[in-house]
mmCIF file of C-alpha atoms in Angstrom:
data_model
loop_
_atom_site.group_PDB
_atom_site.id
_atom_site.type_symbol
_atom_site.label_atom_id
_atom_site.label_comp_id
_atom_site.label_asym_id
_atom_site.label_seq_id
_atom_site.Cartn_x
_atom_site.Cartn_y
_atom_site.Cartn_z
ATOM 1 C CA MET F 1 1.755 18.699 28.074
ATOM 2 C CA THR F 2 -0.976 17.144 25.926
ATOM 3 C CA LYS F 3 -2.969 19.537 23.709
ATOM 4 C CA THR F 4 -6.496 18.343 23.000
ATOM 5 C CA SER F 5 -9.692 19.636 21.426
ATOM 6 C CA GLN F 6 -11.881 17.687 23.868
ATOM 7 C CA ALA F 7 -11.744 15.126 26.650
ATOM 8 C CA THR F 8 -9.898 12.044 25.443
ATOM 9 C CA PRO F 9 -11.930 8.829 25.846
ATOM 10 C CA ALA F 10 -10.347 6.066 27.898
ATOM 11 C CA THR F 11 -11.236 3.324 25.407
ATOM 12 C CA THR F 12 -11.900 2.884 21.703
ATOM 13 C CA ARG F 13 -13.355 0.244 19.417
ATOM 14 C CA ALA F 14 -10.747 -1.705 17.456
ATOM 15 C CA VAL F 15 -10.563 -4.744 15.179
ATOM 16 C CA LEU F 16 -8.646 -7.623 16.797
ATOM 17 C CA PHE F 17 -7.977 -11.276 16.073
ATOM 18 C CA HIS F 18 -7.282 -13.926 18.704
ATOM 19 C CA THR F 19 -6.108 -16.634 16.314
ATOM 20 C CA THR F 20 -4.848 -16.653 12.755
ATOM 21 C CA GLY F 21 -7.209 -17.842 10.037
ATOM 22 C CA ASP F 22 -9.817 -16.733 7.545
ATOM 23 C CA PRO F 23 -11.447 -13.260 7.636
ATOM 24 C CA ASP F 24 -14.031 -14.353 10.219
ATOM 25 C CA VAL F 25 -11.345 -14.284 12.939
ATOM 26 C CA LEU F 26 -11.554 -10.463 12.821
ATOM 27 C CA VAL F 27 -13.750 -9.105 15.640
ATOM 28 C CA VAL F 28 -14.531 -5.643 17.002
ATOM 29 C CA GLU F 29 -13.782 -5.079 20.688
ATOM 30 C CA GLU F 30 -13.351 -2.220 23.144
ATOM 31 C CA VAL F 31 -9.674 -1.628 23.973
ATOM 32 C CA PRO F 32 -7.790 0.876 26.163
ATOM 33 C CA LEU F 33 -6.870 4.171 24.482
ATOM 34 C CA PRO F 34 -3.754 5.807 25.905
ATOM 35 C CA VAL F 35 -3.279 9.553 26.171
ATOM 36 C CA PRO F 36 -0.680 10.619 23.566
ATOM 37 C CA GLY F 37 2.758 10.806 25.119
ATOM 38 C CA PRO F 38 5.745 12.907 24.053
ATOM 39 C CA GLY F 39 6.068 12.910 20.269
ATOM 40 C CA GLU F 40 2.691 11.200 19.717
ATOM 41 C CA VAL F 41 -0.574 12.162 18.030
ATOM 42 C CA LEU F 42 -4.114 10.941 18.772
ATOM 43 C CA ILE F 43 -6.187 10.573 15.582
ATOM 44 C CA ARG F 44 -9.919 10.087 15.215
ATOM 45 C CA VAL F 45 -9.999 7.685 12.288
ATOM 46 C CA GLU F 46 -12.373 8.352 9.383
ATOM 47 C CA ALA F 47 -11.185 5.751 6.853
ATOM 48 C CA LEU F 48 -8.821 2.770 6.650
ATOM 49 C CA GLY F 49 -6.980 1.679 3.516
ATOM 50 C CA LEU F 50 -6.502 -2.080 3.265
ATOM 51 C CA ASN F 51 -3.341 -3.751 2.030
ATOM 52 C CA ARG F 52 -2.493 -7.285 0.999
ATOM 53 C CA ALA F 53 0.018 -7.513 3.837
ATOM 54 C CA GLU F 54 -2.801 -7.222 6.373
ATOM 55 C CA ALA F 55 -4.634 -10.229 4.948
ATOM 56 C CA LEU F 56 -1.397 -12.219 5.054
ATOM 57 C CA PHE F 57 -0.754 -11.063 8.628
ATOM 58 C CA ARG F 58 -4.250 -12.125 9.721
ATOM 59 C CA ALA F 59 -3.792 -15.527 8.061
ATOM 60 C CA GLY F 60 -0.398 -16.108 9.705
ATOM 61 C CA SER F 61 1.493 -16.091 6.398
ATOM 62 C CA TYR F 62 3.177 -12.666 6.608
ATOM 63 C CA PHE F 63 6.954 -12.407 6.956
ATOM 64 C CA TYR F 64 6.525 -12.231 10.749
ATOM 65 C CA GLN F 65 3.876 -13.736 13.006
ATOM 66 C CA PRO F 66 1.265 -11.798 14.996
ATOM 67 C CA THR F 67 1.534 -11.633 18.764
ATOM 68 C CA LEU F 68 -1.470 -13.505 20.131
ATOM 69 C CA PRO F 69 -3.936 -13.332 21.736
ATOM 70 C CA ALA F 70 -5.602 -10.044 20.788
ATOM 71 C CA SER F 71 -3.470 -8.930 17.872
ATOM 72 C CA ARG F 72 -4.230 -5.681 16.089
ATOM 73 C CA ASN F 73 -3.855 -5.050 12.343
ATOM 74 C CA GLY F 74 -3.795 -2.238 9.808
ATOM 75 C CA TYR F 75 -1.094 -0.111 8.199
ATOM 76 C CA GLU F 76 -2.972 2.889 6.834
ATOM 77 C CA ALA F 77 -5.574 5.412 8.026
ATOM 78 C CA ALA F 78 -6.916 8.904 7.423
ATOM 79 C CA GLY F 79 -8.621 11.064 9.997
ATOM 80 C CA VAL F 80 -8.450 14.176 12.156
ATOM 81 C CA VAL F 81 -6.058 15.024 14.995
ATOM 82 C CA GLU F 82 -7.797 15.111 18.383
ATOM 83 C CA ALA F 83 -4.781 15.579 20.650
ATOM 84 C CA VAL F 84 -0.997 15.862 20.526
ATOM 85 C CA GLY F 85 1.615 14.949 23.100
ATOM 86 C CA ALA F 86 4.456 17.048 24.461
ATOM 87 C CA GLY F 87 6.976 18.231 21.902
ATOM 88 C CA VAL F 88 4.635 17.939 18.901
ATOM 89 C CA SER F 89 4.519 21.295 17.115
ATOM 90 C CA GLU F 90 3.783 20.320 13.501
ATOM 91 C CA PHE F 91 0.234 19.082 14.232
ATOM 92 C CA ALA F 92 -2.660 20.547 16.177
ATOM 93 C CA PRO F 93 -6.161 19.340 17.126
ATOM 94 C CA GLY F 94 -8.455 19.610 14.111
ATOM 95 C CA ASP F 95 -5.776 18.946 11.464
ATOM 96 C CA PRO F 96 -6.835 16.489 8.725
ATOM 97 C CA VAL F 97 -4.072 13.875 8.458
ATOM 98 C CA MET F 98 -2.932 10.550 7.076
ATOM 99 C CA ALA F 99 -1.324 7.923 9.316
ATOM 100 C CA THR F 100 1.248 5.730 7.630
ATOM 101 C CA PRO F 101 3.142 2.480 8.335
ATOM 102 C CA ALA F 102 4.951 2.712 11.624
ATOM 103 C CA GLU F 103 5.667 -0.153 13.972
ATOM 104 C CA GLU F 104 4.861 -3.831 14.482
ATOM 105 C CA LEU F 105 1.233 -4.488 13.597
ATOM 106 C CA SER F 106 0.185 -6.581 16.607
ATOM 107 C CA GLY F 107 0.488 -3.715 19.047
ATOM 108 C CA HIS F 108 0.176 -0.713 16.742
ATOM 109 C CA GLY F 109 -2.263 -1.689 13.983
ATOM 110 C CA LEU F 110 -4.589 1.110 12.879
ATOM 111 C CA TYR F 111 -7.913 -0.753 12.517
ATOM 112 C CA ALA F 112 -9.723 1.300 15.170
ATOM 113 C CA GLU F 113 -11.931 4.328 15.747
ATOM 114 C CA ARG F 114 -9.074 6.178 17.446
ATOM 115 C CA VAL F 115 -5.327 5.511 17.372
ATOM 116 C CA VAL F 116 -2.195 6.974 18.948
ATOM 117 C CA VAL F 117 0.643 7.236 16.410
ATOM 118 C CA PRO F 118 4.211 8.616 16.563
ATOM 119 C CA ALA F 119 4.183 12.080 14.962
ATOM 120 C CA GLY F 120 6.939 11.025 12.583
ATOM 121 C CA TYR F 121 4.477 8.666 10.894
ATOM 122 C CA VAL F 122 1.720 11.232 10.411
ATOM 123 C CA LEU F 123 1.321 13.423 7.310
ATOM 124 C CA HIS F 124 -0.856 16.438 6.692
ATOM 125 C CA ARG F 125 -3.676 15.562 4.326
ATOM 126 C CA PRO F 126 -3.382 17.665 1.129
ATOM 127 C CA ALA F 127 -6.039 20.379 0.854
ATOM 128 C CA GLY F 128 -9.204 19.132 -0.806
ATOM 129 C CA VAL F 129 -8.377 15.447 -0.357
ATOM 130 C CA ASP F 130 -11.160 13.536 1.426
ATOM 131 C CA ALA F 131 -10.584 10.783 3.956
ATOM 132 C CA VAL F 132 -11.342 7.866 1.605
ATOM 133 C CA THR F 133 -8.891 9.150 -1.003
ATOM 134 C CA ALA F 134 -6.252 9.845 1.652
ATOM 135 C CA ALA F 135 -6.621 6.373 3.178
ATOM 136 C CA ALA F 136 -6.028 4.868 -0.260
ATOM 137 C CA ALA F 137 -2.978 6.968 -1.103
ATOM 138 C CA TRP F 138 0.154 6.606 0.980
ATOM 139 C CA LEU F 139 1.172 2.964 0.941
ATOM 140 C CA THR F 140 0.358 2.335 -2.711
ATOM 141 C CA TYR F 141 1.929 5.514 -4.073
ATOM 142 C CA SER F 142 4.942 5.458 -1.751
ATOM 143 C CA THR F 143 5.636 1.853 -2.785
ATOM 144 C CA ALA F 144 5.373 2.736 -6.466
ATOM 145 C CA TYR F 145 7.407 5.923 -6.018
ATOM 146 C CA GLY F 146 10.093 4.288 -3.895
ATOM 147 C CA ALA F 147 10.473 1.188 -6.047
ATOM 148 C CA LEU F 148 10.348 2.901 -9.446
ATOM 149 C CA LEU F 149 12.041 6.250 -8.854
ATOM 150 C CA GLU F 150 14.207 5.894 -5.754
ATOM 151 C CA ARG F 151 15.437 2.328 -6.351
ATOM 152 C CA ALA F 152 15.066 1.542 -10.047
ATOM 153 C CA GLY F 153 15.795 5.038 -11.396
ATOM 154 C CA LEU F 154 12.912 4.948 -13.897
ATOM 155 C CA ARG F 155 13.299 7.690 -16.524
ATOM 156 C CA PRO F 156 11.056 9.360 -19.103
ATOM 157 C CA GLY F 157 10.726 7.136 -22.159
ATOM 158 C CA ASP F 158 11.548 3.924 -20.273
ATOM 159 C CA HIS F 159 9.189 0.987 -20.586
ATOM 160 C CA VAL F 160 8.138 -0.382 -17.185
ATOM 161 C CA LEU F 161 6.451 -3.779 -16.949
ATOM 162 C CA ILE F 162 4.027 -3.887 -13.992
ATOM 163 C CA THR F 163 2.753 -7.288 -12.833
ATOM 164 C CA GLY F 164 -0.425 -7.615 -10.786
ATOM 165 C CA ALA F 165 -1.361 -4.274 -12.286
ATOM 166 C CA SER F 166 -4.956 -4.215 -11.039
ATOM 167 C CA SER F 167 -3.831 -4.107 -7.399
ATOM 168 C CA GLY F 168 -3.559 -0.918 -5.373
ATOM 169 C CA VAL F 169 0.191 -0.671 -5.943
ATOM 170 C CA GLY F 170 -0.194 -1.719 -9.574
ATOM 171 C CA THR F 171 -2.700 1.015 -10.387
ATOM 172 C CA ALA F 172 -0.553 3.535 -8.491
ATOM 173 C CA ALA F 173 2.536 2.444 -10.439
ATOM 174 C CA ILE F 174 0.721 3.038 -13.743
ATOM 175 C CA GLN F 175 0.024 6.618 -12.668
ATOM 176 C CA VAL F 176 3.499 7.241 -11.216
ATOM 177 C CA ALA F 177 5.135 5.990 -14.417
ATOM 178 C CA GLY F 178 2.828 8.079 -16.573
ATOM 179 C CA ARG F 179 3.456 11.172 -14.478
ATOM 180 C CA ILE F 180 7.186 11.167 -15.255
ATOM 181 C CA GLY F 181 6.758 10.254 -18.928
ATOM 182 C CA ALA F 182 7.617 6.553 -18.713
ATOM 183 C CA ILE F 183 5.595 3.926 -20.628
ATOM 184 C CA PRO F 184 3.617 1.566 -18.357
ATOM 185 C CA VAL F 185 3.006 -1.969 -19.623
ATOM 186 C CA ALA F 186 0.522 -3.774 -17.370
ATOM 187 C CA THR F 187 -0.082 -7.478 -16.885
ATOM 188 C CA THR F 188 -3.310 -9.130 -15.755
ATOM 189 C CA ARG F 189 -4.400 -12.766 -15.896
ATOM 190 C CA THR F 190 -7.467 -12.427 -18.130
ATOM 191 C CA ALA F 191 -9.040 -9.876 -20.421
ATOM 192 C CA ALA F 192 -11.690 -8.988 -17.798
ATOM 193 C CA LYS F 193 -9.654 -6.078 -16.432
ATOM 194 C CA LYS F 194 -7.827 -5.111 -19.625
ATOM 195 C CA GLN F 195 -9.976 -2.134 -20.633
ATOM 196 C CA ALA F 196 -10.027 -0.774 -17.083
ATOM 197 C CA LEU F 197 -6.217 -0.803 -16.984
ATOM 198 C CA LEU F 198 -6.027 0.960 -20.340
ATOM 199 C CA ASP F 199 -8.489 3.555 -19.064
ATOM 200 C CA LEU F 200 -6.268 4.094 -16.005
ATOM 201 C CA GLY F 201 -3.304 4.964 -18.203
ATOM 202 C CA ALA F 202 -1.547 1.730 -19.117
ATOM 203 C CA ALA F 203 -0.025 2.109 -22.582
ATOM 204 C CA HIS F 204 -0.279 -1.660 -23.163
ATOM 205 C CA VAL F 205 -1.867 -4.595 -21.323
ATOM 206 C CA VAL F 206 -0.648 -8.201 -21.535
ATOM 207 C CA THR F 207 -3.093 -10.943 -20.474
ATOM 208 C CA THR F 208 -0.890 -13.663 -19.061
ATOM 209 C CA ASP F 209 -3.382 -16.549 -19.360
ATOM 210 C CA ASP F 210 -3.301 -16.377 -23.153
ATOM 211 C CA GLU F 211 -0.305 -14.228 -24.085
ATOM 212 C CA ASP F 212 3.434 -14.811 -23.719
ATOM 213 C CA VAL F 213 4.811 -11.971 -21.585
ATOM 214 C CA VAL F 214 8.335 -12.123 -22.980
ATOM 215 C CA LYS F 215 7.151 -12.138 -26.602
ATOM 216 C CA GLU F 216 4.604 -9.380 -26.033
ATOM 217 C CA VAL F 217 7.067 -7.117 -24.233
ATOM 218 C CA GLY F 218 9.580 -7.759 -27.009
ATOM 219 C CA ARG F 219 6.993 -6.759 -29.580
ATOM 220 C CA ILE F 220 5.961 -3.640 -27.669
ATOM 221 C CA THR F 221 9.546 -2.480 -27.144
ATOM 222 C CA GLY F 222 10.849 -3.343 -30.604
ATOM 223 C CA GLY F 223 12.890 -6.236 -29.260
ATOM 224 C CA LYS F 224 14.638 -4.173 -26.599
ATOM 225 C CA GLY F 225 12.765 -5.321 -23.484
ATOM 226 C CA ALA F 226 11.562 -3.304 -20.501
ATOM 227 C CA GLU F 227 14.132 -1.120 -18.772
ATOM 228 C CA VAL F 228 12.313 -1.652 -15.457
ATOM 229 C CA ILE F 229 10.077 -4.464 -14.203
ATOM 230 C CA LEU F 230 7.971 -4.057 -11.038
ATOM 231 C CA ASP F 231 6.888 -7.465 -9.754
ATOM 232 C CA ALA F 232 4.395 -8.325 -7.008
ATOM 233 C CA ILE F 233 4.417 -12.084 -7.566
ATOM 234 C CA GLY F 234 7.882 -13.602 -7.243
ATOM 235 C CA GLY F 235 8.169 -17.403 -7.187
ATOM 236 C CA PRO F 236 9.623 -19.588 -9.939
ATOM 237 C CA GLY F 237 8.032 -17.369 -12.604
ATOM 238 C CA LEU F 238 10.568 -14.647 -11.898
ATOM 239 C CA VAL F 239 13.000 -16.520 -14.137
ATOM 240 C CA THR F 240 10.643 -16.158 -17.093
ATOM 241 C CA LEU F 241 9.846 -12.564 -16.193
ATOM 242 C CA GLY F 242 13.538 -11.722 -16.275
ATOM 243 C CA GLY F 243 13.498 -12.610 -19.958
ATOM 244 C CA ALA F 244 11.308 -9.563 -20.582
ATOM 245 C CA ALA F 245 13.938 -7.197 -19.184
ATOM 246 C CA ALA F 246 16.166 -5.023 -21.335
ATOM 247 C CA HIS F 247 19.927 -5.572 -21.418
ATOM 248 C CA ASP F 248 21.244 -4.263 -18.081
ATOM 249 C CA GLY F 249 17.674 -3.600 -16.922
ATOM 250 C CA THR F 250 16.300 -3.525 -13.386
ATOM 251 C CA LEU F 251 13.810 -5.961 -11.856
ATOM 252 C CA VAL F 252 12.237 -4.835 -8.570
ATOM 253 C CA VAL F 253 10.420 -7.485 -6.518
ATOM 254 C CA TYR F 254 8.154 -6.009 -3.835
ATOM 255 C CA GLY F 255 5.804 -8.931 -3.141
ATOM 256 C CA GLY F 256 5.590 -12.713 -3.049
ATOM 257 C CA LEU F 257 2.016 -13.507 -4.026
ATOM 258 C CA ASP F 258 3.111 -16.772 -5.639
ATOM 259 C CA GLY F 259 4.074 -18.122 -2.219
ATOM 260 C CA ARG F 260 6.773 -20.446 -3.523
ATOM 261 C CA PRO F 261 10.520 -19.737 -3.309
ATOM 262 C CA THR F 262 11.623 -17.058 -5.735
ATOM 263 C CA VAL F 263 14.187 -18.150 -8.322
ATOM 264 C CA LEU F 264 16.735 -15.604 -9.539
ATOM 265 C CA PRO F 265 16.890 -14.933 -13.302
ATOM 266 C CA THR F 266 20.317 -15.400 -14.861
ATOM 267 C CA ASN F 267 19.992 -13.354 -18.047
ATOM 268 C CA TRP F 268 22.694 -10.990 -16.799
ATOM 269 C CA PRO F 269 23.514 -8.127 -16.756
ATOM 270 C CA LEU F 270 20.316 -7.597 -14.790
ATOM 271 C CA THR F 271 19.905 -5.799 -11.464
ATOM 272 C CA VAL F 272 17.424 -7.549 -9.157
ATOM 273 C CA ILE F 273 16.211 -5.567 -6.142
ATOM 274 C CA GLY F 274 14.141 -6.875 -3.243
ATOM 275 C CA TYR F 275 12.158 -3.811 -2.222
ATOM 276 C CA ASN F 276 10.836 -3.158 1.305
ATOM 277 C CA ASN F 277 8.676 -0.048 1.561
ATOM 278 C CA LEU F 278 9.179 0.233 5.322
ATOM 279 C CA ASP F 279 12.772 1.231 4.585
ATOM 280 C CA LEU F 280 11.425 4.256 2.724
ATOM 281 C CA SER F 281 9.023 5.081 5.545
ATOM 282 C CA GLY F 282 11.838 4.875 8.072
ATOM 283 C CA ASP F 283 14.230 7.204 6.248
ATOM 284 C CA PRO F 284 13.252 10.866 6.831
ATOM 285 C CA ALA F 285 14.838 12.211 3.642
ATOM 286 C CA THR F 286 13.279 9.621 1.341
ATOM 287 C CA ARG F 287 9.971 9.910 3.168
ATOM 288 C CA ARG F 288 10.012 13.683 2.663
ATOM 289 C CA ARG F 289 10.599 13.310 -1.068
ATOM 290 C CA ALA F 290 7.842 10.708 -1.349
ATOM 291 C CA ALA F 291 5.415 12.906 0.589
ATOM 292 C CA GLN F 292 6.143 15.863 -1.697
ATOM 293 C CA PHE F 293 5.719 13.756 -4.859
ATOM 294 C CA ILE F 294 2.467 12.216 -3.631
ATOM 295 C CA GLY F 295 1.043 15.400 -2.138
ATOM 296 C CA SER F 296 1.682 17.485 -5.244
ATOM 297 C CA GLY F 297 0.238 14.736 -7.426
ATOM 298 C CA LEU F 298 -2.933 14.484 -5.343
ATOM 299 C CA ARG F 299 -3.408 18.252 -5.357
ATOM 300 C CA SER F 300 -2.960 18.523 -9.124
ATOM 301 C CA GLY F 301 -5.008 15.439 -9.932
ATOM 302 C CA ALA F 302 -2.067 13.728 -11.641
ATOM 303 C CA LEU F 303 -2.356 11.031 -8.965
ATOM 304 C CA ALA F 304 -5.875 9.788 -8.258
ATOM 305 C CA PRO F 305 -6.153 6.651 -6.098
ATOM 306 C CA VAL F 306 -8.330 3.933 -7.575
ATOM 307 C CA VAL F 307 -10.812 2.828 -4.910
ATOM 308 C CA GLY F 308 -12.323 -0.462 -6.010
ATOM 309 C CA ALA F 309 -14.738 -0.805 -3.090
ATOM 310 C CA THR F 310 -15.694 0.805 0.212
ATOM 311 C CA PHE F 311 -17.246 -0.842 3.274
ATOM 312 C CA ASP F 312 -18.975 1.146 6.016
ATOM 313 C CA GLY F 313 -18.021 0.353 9.606
ATOM 314 C CA LEU F 314 -15.399 -1.705 11.424
ATOM 315 C CA GLU F 315 -17.819 -4.642 11.540
ATOM 316 C CA ARG F 316 -17.455 -4.957 7.757
ATOM 317 C CA MET F 317 -13.728 -5.668 7.979
ATOM 318 C CA PRO F 318 -14.176 -9.445 7.408
ATOM 319 C CA ASP F 319 -16.139 -8.692 4.216
ATOM 320 C CA ALA F 320 -13.410 -6.315 3.055
ATOM 321 C CA HIS F 321 -10.753 -8.982 3.640
ATOM 322 C CA ARG F 322 -12.814 -11.541 1.744
ATOM 323 C CA LEU F 323 -13.028 -9.232 -1.255
ATOM 324 C CA MET F 324 -9.286 -8.626 -1.139
ATOM 325 C CA GLU F 325 -8.578 -12.346 -1.188
ATOM 326 C CA SER F 326 -10.995 -12.889 -4.082
ATOM 327 C CA ASN F 327 -8.869 -10.619 -6.342
ATOM 328 C CA ALA F 328 -12.113 -9.494 -7.999
ATOM 329 C CA HIS F 329 -11.529 -5.790 -7.361
ATOM 330 C CA ILE F 330 -9.356 -3.189 -9.088
ATOM 331 C CA GLY F 331 -7.366 -0.783 -6.937
ATOM 332 C CA LYS F 332 -7.737 -0.184 -3.230
ATOM 333 C CA ILE F 333 -10.325 -1.360 -0.694
ATOM 334 C CA VAL F 334 -11.307 1.196 1.959
ATOM 335 C CA VAL F 335 -13.287 0.757 5.191
ATOM 336 C CA THR F 336 -14.944 3.920 6.500
ATOM 337 C CA VAL F 337 -15.213 4.364 10.255
ATOM 338 C CA GLY F 338 -18.303 5.710 12.014
ATOM 339 C CA HIS F 339 -18.280 7.175 15.519
#
């Protein structure tokens, strides 16, 4: 039996795209809204956190193609529970929550005013955390947590080199590393974002347009190299990046922003890990640990998502995607949702 705080509307407004392309292919349309079935939760969305994957998906350059016409999009939302399906006991109407990556984006993307999500992919929003902060939290921090702590085994005192450090995951990784006592070394192309990264907690910042990453990391670490490298870029440059790793270090690749084939470094012994955050989301035990780490960090203030820009209303989604592709922002982009 469905439990609801009010009559469930039959439709909702959602962002769709009917062809792949630039941000202007994103349009707002009225779509059917199902009643939550067994094990499902209906959420009234208050804010959406944007991720690079969604821009790639819209453009047709993600690791799988959208189902067209009328594909949905969006991995991350924060809002309030309006109804729950049969068998759902951990959530009730009125609960503030975060919705997290679940299934294939075309049919289950979260860019909408209301969404129905499997209960296993819904988290209680930590007390005192507003919707914008919550929408900016899960994917970035769970990626940083999963890659650095679960996969790479980052320890206090380790140096961790973070590429693309001004991104949502990059800024989260700086905070995650700092929280456990590791030493974050950030990279950014120019000096424009250097001070902001230092202010966010980076111990050192390397500007790759005018500094040699391998030499700078060697200098910073006293010739030892970084025990862990977290890379968002991939491509042929991974070979050079491997030269900044410590003997028997770990290089975690979680993105392919370069777009070209990634070439494996050969300065062995070196562990190279291709990280997929959906594996973490799909494993209940790892997901539980990540949720506890993130929730406690948000409550204490040790983790504070960096929101580089907010846009008001689903109609602003093309503008939000354009900003993401410009790389002019620092941190996360959030779209708030009116009703």
